[in-house]
Coordinates of C-alpha atoms and ligand atoms in Angstrom, one line a residue:
X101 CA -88.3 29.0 -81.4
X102 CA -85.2 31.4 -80.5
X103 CA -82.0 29.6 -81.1
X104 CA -81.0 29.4 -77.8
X105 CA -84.4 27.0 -77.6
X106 CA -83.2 24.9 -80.9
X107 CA -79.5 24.5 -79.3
X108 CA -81.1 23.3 -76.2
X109 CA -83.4 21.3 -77.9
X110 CA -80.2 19.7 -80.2
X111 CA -78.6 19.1 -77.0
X112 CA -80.4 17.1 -75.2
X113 CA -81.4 15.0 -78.5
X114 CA -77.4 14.8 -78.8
X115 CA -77.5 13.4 -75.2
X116 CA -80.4 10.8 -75.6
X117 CA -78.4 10.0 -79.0
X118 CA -75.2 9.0 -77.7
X119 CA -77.2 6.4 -75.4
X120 CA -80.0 5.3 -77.7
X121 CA -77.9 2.3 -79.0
X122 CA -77.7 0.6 -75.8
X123 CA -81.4 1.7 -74.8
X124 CA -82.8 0.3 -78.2
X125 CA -81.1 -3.3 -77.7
X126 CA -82.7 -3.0 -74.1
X127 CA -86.8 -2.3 -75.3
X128 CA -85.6 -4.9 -77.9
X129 CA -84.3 -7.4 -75.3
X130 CA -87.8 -6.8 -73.2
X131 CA -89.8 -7.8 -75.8
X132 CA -87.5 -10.6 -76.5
X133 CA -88.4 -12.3 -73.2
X134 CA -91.6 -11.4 -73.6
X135 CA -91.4 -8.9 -70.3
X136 CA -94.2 -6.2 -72.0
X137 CA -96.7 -8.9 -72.7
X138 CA -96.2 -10.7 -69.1
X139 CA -97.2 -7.0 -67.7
X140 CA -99.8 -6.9 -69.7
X141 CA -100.9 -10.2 -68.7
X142 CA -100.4 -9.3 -65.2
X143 CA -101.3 -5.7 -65.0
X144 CA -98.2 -5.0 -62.6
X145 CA -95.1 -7.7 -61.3
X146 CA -92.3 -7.9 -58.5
X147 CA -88.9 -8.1 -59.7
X148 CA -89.3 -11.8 -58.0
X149 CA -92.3 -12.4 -60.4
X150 CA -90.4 -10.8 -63.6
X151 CA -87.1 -13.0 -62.5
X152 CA -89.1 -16.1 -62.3
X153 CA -91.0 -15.6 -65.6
X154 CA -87.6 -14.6 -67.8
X155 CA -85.6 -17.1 -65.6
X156 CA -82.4 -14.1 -66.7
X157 CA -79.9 -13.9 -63.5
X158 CA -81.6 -11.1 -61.0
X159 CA -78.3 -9.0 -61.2
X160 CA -78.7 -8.8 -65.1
X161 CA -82.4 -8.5 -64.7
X162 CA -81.6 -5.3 -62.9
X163 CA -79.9 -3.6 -64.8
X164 CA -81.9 -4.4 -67.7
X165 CA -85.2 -3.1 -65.9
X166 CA -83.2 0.0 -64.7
X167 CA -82.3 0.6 -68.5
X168 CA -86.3 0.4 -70.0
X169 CA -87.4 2.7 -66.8
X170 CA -84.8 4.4 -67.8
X171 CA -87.0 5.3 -71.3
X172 CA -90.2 5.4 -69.3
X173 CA -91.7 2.5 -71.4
X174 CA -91.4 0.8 -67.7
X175 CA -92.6 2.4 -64.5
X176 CA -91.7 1.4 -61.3
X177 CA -94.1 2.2 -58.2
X178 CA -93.3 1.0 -54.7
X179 CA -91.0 -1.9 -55.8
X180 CA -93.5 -3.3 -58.4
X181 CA -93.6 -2.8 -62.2
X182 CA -96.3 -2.1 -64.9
X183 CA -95.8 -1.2 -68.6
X184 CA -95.9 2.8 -69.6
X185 CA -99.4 3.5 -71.2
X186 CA -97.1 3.5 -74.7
X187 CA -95.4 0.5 -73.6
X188 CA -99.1 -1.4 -73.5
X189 CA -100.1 0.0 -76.8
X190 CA -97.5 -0.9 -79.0
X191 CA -95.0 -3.6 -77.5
X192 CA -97.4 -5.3 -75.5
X193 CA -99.2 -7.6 -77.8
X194 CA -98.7 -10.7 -80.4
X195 CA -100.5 -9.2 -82.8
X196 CA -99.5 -8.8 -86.8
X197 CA -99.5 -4.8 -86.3
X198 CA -97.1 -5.0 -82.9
X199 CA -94.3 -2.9 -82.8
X200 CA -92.7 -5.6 -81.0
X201 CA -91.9 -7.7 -84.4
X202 CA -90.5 -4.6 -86.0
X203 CA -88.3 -3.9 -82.5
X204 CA -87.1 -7.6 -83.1
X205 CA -86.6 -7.4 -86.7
X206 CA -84.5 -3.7 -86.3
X207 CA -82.3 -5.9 -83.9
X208 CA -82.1 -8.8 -85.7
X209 CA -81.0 -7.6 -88.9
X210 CA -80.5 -3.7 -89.3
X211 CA -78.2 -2.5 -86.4
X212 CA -75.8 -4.9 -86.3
X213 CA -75.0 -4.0 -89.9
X214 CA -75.1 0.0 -89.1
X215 CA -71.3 -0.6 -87.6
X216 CA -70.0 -0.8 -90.8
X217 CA -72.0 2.3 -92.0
X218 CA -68.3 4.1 -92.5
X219 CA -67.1 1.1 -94.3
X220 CA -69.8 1.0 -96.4
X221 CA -70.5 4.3 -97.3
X222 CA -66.6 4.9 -98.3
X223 CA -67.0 1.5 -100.2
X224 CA -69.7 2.8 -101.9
X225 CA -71.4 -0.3 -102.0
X226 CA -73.5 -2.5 -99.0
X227 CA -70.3 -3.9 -97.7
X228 CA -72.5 -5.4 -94.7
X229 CA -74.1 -7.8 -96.6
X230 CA -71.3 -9.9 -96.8
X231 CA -72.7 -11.4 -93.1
X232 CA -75.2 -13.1 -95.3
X233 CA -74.0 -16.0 -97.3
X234 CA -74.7 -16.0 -101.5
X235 CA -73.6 -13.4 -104.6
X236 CA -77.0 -12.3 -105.2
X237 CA -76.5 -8.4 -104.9
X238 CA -79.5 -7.8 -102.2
X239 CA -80.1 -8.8 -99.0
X240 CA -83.6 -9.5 -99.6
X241 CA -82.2 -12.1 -102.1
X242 CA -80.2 -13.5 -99.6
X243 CA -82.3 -13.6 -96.9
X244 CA -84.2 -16.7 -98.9
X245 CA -81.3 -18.9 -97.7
X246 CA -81.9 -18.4 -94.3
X247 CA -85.5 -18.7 -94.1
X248 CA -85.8 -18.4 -90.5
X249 CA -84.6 -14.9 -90.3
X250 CA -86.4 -13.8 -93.4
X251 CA -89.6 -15.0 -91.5
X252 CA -88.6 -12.5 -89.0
X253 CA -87.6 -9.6 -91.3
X254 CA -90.8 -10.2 -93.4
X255 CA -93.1 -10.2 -90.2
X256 CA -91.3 -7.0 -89.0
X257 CA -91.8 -5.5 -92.4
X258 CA -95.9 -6.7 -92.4
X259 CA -95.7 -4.8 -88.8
X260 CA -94.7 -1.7 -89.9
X261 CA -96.3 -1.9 -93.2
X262 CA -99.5 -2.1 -91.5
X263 CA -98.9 0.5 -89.1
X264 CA -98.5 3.0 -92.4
X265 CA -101.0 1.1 -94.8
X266 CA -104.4 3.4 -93.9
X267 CA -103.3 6.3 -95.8
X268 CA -102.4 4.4 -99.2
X269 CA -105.9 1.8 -98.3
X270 CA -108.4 4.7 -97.8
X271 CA -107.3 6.9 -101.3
X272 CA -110.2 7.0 -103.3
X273 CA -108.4 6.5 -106.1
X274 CA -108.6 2.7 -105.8
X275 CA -111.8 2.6 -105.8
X276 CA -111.7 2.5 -109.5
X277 CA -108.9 -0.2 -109.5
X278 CA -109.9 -3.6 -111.0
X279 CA -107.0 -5.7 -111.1
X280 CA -103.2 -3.9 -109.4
X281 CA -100.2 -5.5 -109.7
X282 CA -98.3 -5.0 -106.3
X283 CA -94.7 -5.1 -107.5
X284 CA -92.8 -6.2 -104.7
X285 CA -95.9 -7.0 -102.4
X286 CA -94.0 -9.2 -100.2
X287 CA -96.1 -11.1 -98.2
X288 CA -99.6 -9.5 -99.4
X289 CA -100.2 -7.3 -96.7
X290 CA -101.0 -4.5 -98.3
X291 CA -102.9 -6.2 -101.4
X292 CA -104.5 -7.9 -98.4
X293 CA -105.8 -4.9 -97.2
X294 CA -106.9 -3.2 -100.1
X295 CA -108.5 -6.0 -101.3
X296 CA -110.5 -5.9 -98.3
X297 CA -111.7 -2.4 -98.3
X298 CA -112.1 -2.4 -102.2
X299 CA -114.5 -5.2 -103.0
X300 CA -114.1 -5.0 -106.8
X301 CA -110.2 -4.9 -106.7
X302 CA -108.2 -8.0 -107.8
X303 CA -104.9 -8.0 -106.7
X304 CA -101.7 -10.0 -108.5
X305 CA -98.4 -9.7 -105.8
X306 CA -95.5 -9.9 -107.5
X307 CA -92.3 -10.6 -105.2
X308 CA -88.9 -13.1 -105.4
X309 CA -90.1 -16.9 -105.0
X310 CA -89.3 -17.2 -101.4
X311 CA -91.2 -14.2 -100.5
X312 CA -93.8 -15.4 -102.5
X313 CA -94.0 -19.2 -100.1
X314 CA -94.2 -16.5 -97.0
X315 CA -97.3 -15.1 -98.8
X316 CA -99.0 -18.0 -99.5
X317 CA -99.9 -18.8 -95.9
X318 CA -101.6 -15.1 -95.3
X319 CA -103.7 -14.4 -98.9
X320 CA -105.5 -17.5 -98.3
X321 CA -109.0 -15.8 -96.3
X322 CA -109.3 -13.6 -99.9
X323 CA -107.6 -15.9 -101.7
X324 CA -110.6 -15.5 -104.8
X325 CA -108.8 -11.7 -105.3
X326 CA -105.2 -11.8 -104.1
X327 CA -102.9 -14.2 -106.3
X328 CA -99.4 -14.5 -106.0
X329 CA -96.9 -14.8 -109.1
X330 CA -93.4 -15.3 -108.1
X331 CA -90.3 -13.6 -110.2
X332 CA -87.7 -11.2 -110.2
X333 CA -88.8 -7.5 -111.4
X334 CA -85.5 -6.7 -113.1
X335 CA -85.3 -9.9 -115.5
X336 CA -88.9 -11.4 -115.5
X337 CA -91.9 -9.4 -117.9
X338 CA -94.6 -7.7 -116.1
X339 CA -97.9 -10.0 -116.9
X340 CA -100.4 -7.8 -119.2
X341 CA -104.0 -7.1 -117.7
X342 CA -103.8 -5.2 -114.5
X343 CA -105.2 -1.7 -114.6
X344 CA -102.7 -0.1 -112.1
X345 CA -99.8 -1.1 -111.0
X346 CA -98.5 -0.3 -106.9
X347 CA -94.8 -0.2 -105.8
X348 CA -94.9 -0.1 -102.3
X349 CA -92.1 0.3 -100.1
X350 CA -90.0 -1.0 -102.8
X351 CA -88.4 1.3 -105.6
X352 CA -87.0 3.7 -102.7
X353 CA -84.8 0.0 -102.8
X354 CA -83.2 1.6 -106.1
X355 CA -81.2 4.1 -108.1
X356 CA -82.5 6.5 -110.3
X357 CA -81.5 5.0 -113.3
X358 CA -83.6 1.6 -112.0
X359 CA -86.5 3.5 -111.0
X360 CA -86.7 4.4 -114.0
X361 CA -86.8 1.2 -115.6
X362 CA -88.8 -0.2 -113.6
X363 CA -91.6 2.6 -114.2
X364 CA -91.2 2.3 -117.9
X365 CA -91.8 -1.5 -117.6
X366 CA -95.2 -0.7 -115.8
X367 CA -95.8 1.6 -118.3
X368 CA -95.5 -0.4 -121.0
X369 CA -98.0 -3.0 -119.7
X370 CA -100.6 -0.9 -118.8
X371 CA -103.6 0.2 -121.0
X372 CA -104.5 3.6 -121.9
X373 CA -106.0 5.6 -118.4
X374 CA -104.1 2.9 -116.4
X375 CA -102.7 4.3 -113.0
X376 CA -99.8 4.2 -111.3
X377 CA -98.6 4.7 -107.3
X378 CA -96.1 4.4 -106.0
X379 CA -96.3 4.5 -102.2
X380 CA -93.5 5.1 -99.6
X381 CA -90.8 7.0 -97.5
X382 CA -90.3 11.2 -98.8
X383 CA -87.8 13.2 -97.6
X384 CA -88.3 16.7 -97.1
X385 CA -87.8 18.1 -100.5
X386 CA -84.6 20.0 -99.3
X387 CA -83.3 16.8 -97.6
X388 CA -83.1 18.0 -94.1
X389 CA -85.7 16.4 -92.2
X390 CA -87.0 12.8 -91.7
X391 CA -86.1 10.8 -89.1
X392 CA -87.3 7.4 -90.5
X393 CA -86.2 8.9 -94.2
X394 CA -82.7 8.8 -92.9
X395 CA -82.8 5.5 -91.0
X396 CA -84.0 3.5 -94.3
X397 CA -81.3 5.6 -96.8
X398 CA -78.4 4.4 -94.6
X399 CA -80.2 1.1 -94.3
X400 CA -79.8 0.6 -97.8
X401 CA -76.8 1.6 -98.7
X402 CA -74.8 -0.2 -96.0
X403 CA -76.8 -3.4 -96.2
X404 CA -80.0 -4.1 -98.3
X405 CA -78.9 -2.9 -101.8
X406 CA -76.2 -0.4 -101.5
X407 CA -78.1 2.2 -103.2
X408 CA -81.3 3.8 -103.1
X409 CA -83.1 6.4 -100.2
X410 CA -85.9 7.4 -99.8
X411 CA -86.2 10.2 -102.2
X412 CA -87.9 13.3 -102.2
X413 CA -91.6 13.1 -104.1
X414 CA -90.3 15.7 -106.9
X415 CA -87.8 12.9 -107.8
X416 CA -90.1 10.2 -108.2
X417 CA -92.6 12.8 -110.2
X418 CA -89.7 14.0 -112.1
X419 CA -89.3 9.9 -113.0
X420 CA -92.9 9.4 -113.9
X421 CA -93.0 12.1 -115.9
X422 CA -89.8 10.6 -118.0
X423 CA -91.7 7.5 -118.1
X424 CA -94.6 8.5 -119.9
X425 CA -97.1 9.2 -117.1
X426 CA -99.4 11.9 -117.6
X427 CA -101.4 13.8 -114.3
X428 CA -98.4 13.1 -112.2
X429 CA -99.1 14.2 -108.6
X430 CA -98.2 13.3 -105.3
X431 CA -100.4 13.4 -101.8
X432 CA -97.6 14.4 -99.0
X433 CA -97.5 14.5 -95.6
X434 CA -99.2 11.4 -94.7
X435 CA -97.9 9.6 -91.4
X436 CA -94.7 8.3 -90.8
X437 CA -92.7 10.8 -93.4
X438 CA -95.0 8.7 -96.6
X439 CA -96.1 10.3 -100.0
X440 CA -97.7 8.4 -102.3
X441 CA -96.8 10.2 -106.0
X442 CA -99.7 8.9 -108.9
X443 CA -99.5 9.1 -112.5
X444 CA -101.5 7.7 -115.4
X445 CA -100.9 6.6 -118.7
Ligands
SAM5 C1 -89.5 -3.1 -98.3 S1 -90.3 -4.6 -98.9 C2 -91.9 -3.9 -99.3 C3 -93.0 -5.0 -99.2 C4 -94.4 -4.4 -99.4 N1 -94.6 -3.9 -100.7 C5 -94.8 -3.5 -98.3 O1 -95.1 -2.3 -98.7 O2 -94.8 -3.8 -97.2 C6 -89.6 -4.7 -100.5 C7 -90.0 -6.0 -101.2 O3 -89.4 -6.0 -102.5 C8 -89.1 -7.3 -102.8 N2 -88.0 -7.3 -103.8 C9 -86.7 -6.9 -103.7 N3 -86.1 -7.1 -104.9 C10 -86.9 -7.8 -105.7 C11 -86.8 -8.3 -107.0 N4 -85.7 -8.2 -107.7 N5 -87.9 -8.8 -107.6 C12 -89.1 -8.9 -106.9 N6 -89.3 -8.5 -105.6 C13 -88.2 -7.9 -105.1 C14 -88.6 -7.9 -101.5 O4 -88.6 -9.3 -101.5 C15 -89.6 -7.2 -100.5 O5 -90.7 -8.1 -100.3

């Protein structure tokens, strides 16, 4: 591309930028009332059917409907509406995968903390988390006193996780696996789903008690190969007896220095031969690129732990390989900006 192309380019993403905010809380809205699914439902609606089903004042419900056209998630033809062919794929539905859990979840409990990104990050600690009652020093510690909203979080969180979860089920390399221990498994969708495509796995989820309780209603259909052991994977031993041991989504969470820890920990209760993977967010390797990458970094830092990003893979292999992990690789590129780095012991 010539540079005149890129500037372009950088300008109308500057434009679309300075207005995403407000357009976000709108799609997020929408799928609050339910708007996508009641198109879905209906095929097309008149503003008079729309208005009667969300019962919002028509002035407001104007406005709003201008702003979701506005993305083109909505179209409008001849006075009625009808959800964007995008819209119907991923906001449209109830189900576990729907993008409209993780739109909810964003709303609920990221951005609003993302104002005090300047705070925060001059603070150098996750000044936003004061918003959530309690001295434990992470907001997914926190969230177990309000369990409504970490109900909402979690199911955002399965949403997503399932959405990115193909690339890590499908590696061959679990096809070997006997018994993992998912180290901060949250509610077992993942373990769920390996279980499921690997019939001689036996998965153990590992994740803080309340977490654990959220868990216990989904792992019940494979409930013979997923068990759940509730702790806390900075001051509670690993158990002995898994083969391999998975952090997913989880040590990106971290500094270096805990990282680190925690991979020596898995080290030391695995056998000889015994794997690990670690599964999650890369940035580019020179730190330029990643659109997601660079949403989770400020995430934590402002409010979930005050540390952590999601780091390139040749930090996490330079961290295995300080651990005591041998073979240490990493398969990059897989979708939404994920690597998943191995290494065995
Ligand atoms: C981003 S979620 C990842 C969940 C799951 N592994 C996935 O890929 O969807 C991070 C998980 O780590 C758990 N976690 C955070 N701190 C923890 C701790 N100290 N001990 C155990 N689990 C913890 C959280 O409760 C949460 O379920």
């Amino acid at each position: 591309m010539r540079d005149a192309d890129q500037d372009d380019a950088v300008y109308d993403r500057f434009l679309f930028l300075m207005n995403a905010p407000a357009l976000f809380n709108a799609v997020a809205t929408s799928a609050e009332l339910r708007i996508f699914r009641f198109l879905a439902d209906h095929d097309e609606a008149t503003f008079d059917q729309i208005q009667e089903f969300t019962d919002l004042p028509r002035h407001q419900l104007r406005v709003l409907l201008q702003a979701v056209c506005a993305t083109g998630l909505l179209v409008r033809r001849d006075g009625r509406y009808a959800n964007s062919a995008t819209a119907l794929e991923l906001l449209a539905s109830d189900d576990d995968d729907s993008w409209a859990h993780i739109i909810i979840g964003w709303k609920e409990v990221y951005y609003p903390a993302f104002g005090q990104m300047t705070k925060a990050l001059r603070a150098g600690t996750n000044t936003a988390l004061d918003a959530y009652p309690g001295d434990e020093p992470t907001l997914y510690q926190r969230l177990s006193r309000n369990p409504e909203l970490e109900a909402v979080f979690h199911r955002a969180m399965s949403a997503f996780t399932l959405r990115s979860v193909d690339a890590l089920v499908h590696r061959p390399e679990f096809a070997d696996v006997r018994h993992l221990l998912d180290v901060g498994g949250g509610d077992g969708t993942t373990s769920i789903r390996l279980a499921a495509r690997h019939p001689e796995l036996k998965s153990t989820v590992f994740d803080i008690p309340s977490v654990s309780k959220l868990a216990g209603g989904k792992t019940t259909s494979l409930a013979d190969r997923v068990d759940l052991l509730p702790g806390n994977m900075f001051t509670d031993e690993f158990p002995l007896g898994p083969d391999a041991v998975l952090f997913s989504h989880v040590l990106e969470i971290f500094s270096g220095d805990q990282i680190l820890a925690m991979l020596r920990k898995a080290y030391d209760v695995l056998p000889a031969g015994g794997r690990v993977f670690l599964y999650g967010y890369n940035v580019s390797d020179d730190e330029t690129s990643g659109i997601f990458s660079a949403r989770l970094g400020l995430y934590f830092n402002v409010l979930a732990s005050g540390q952590g990003m999601a780091y390139p893979a040749s930090d996490y292999e330079r961290w295995l390989g300080q651990a005591g992990f041998r073979d240490v690789t990493t398969v990059r590129d897989l979708p939404f900006e994920h690597g998943l780095s191995m290494g065995t012991k």
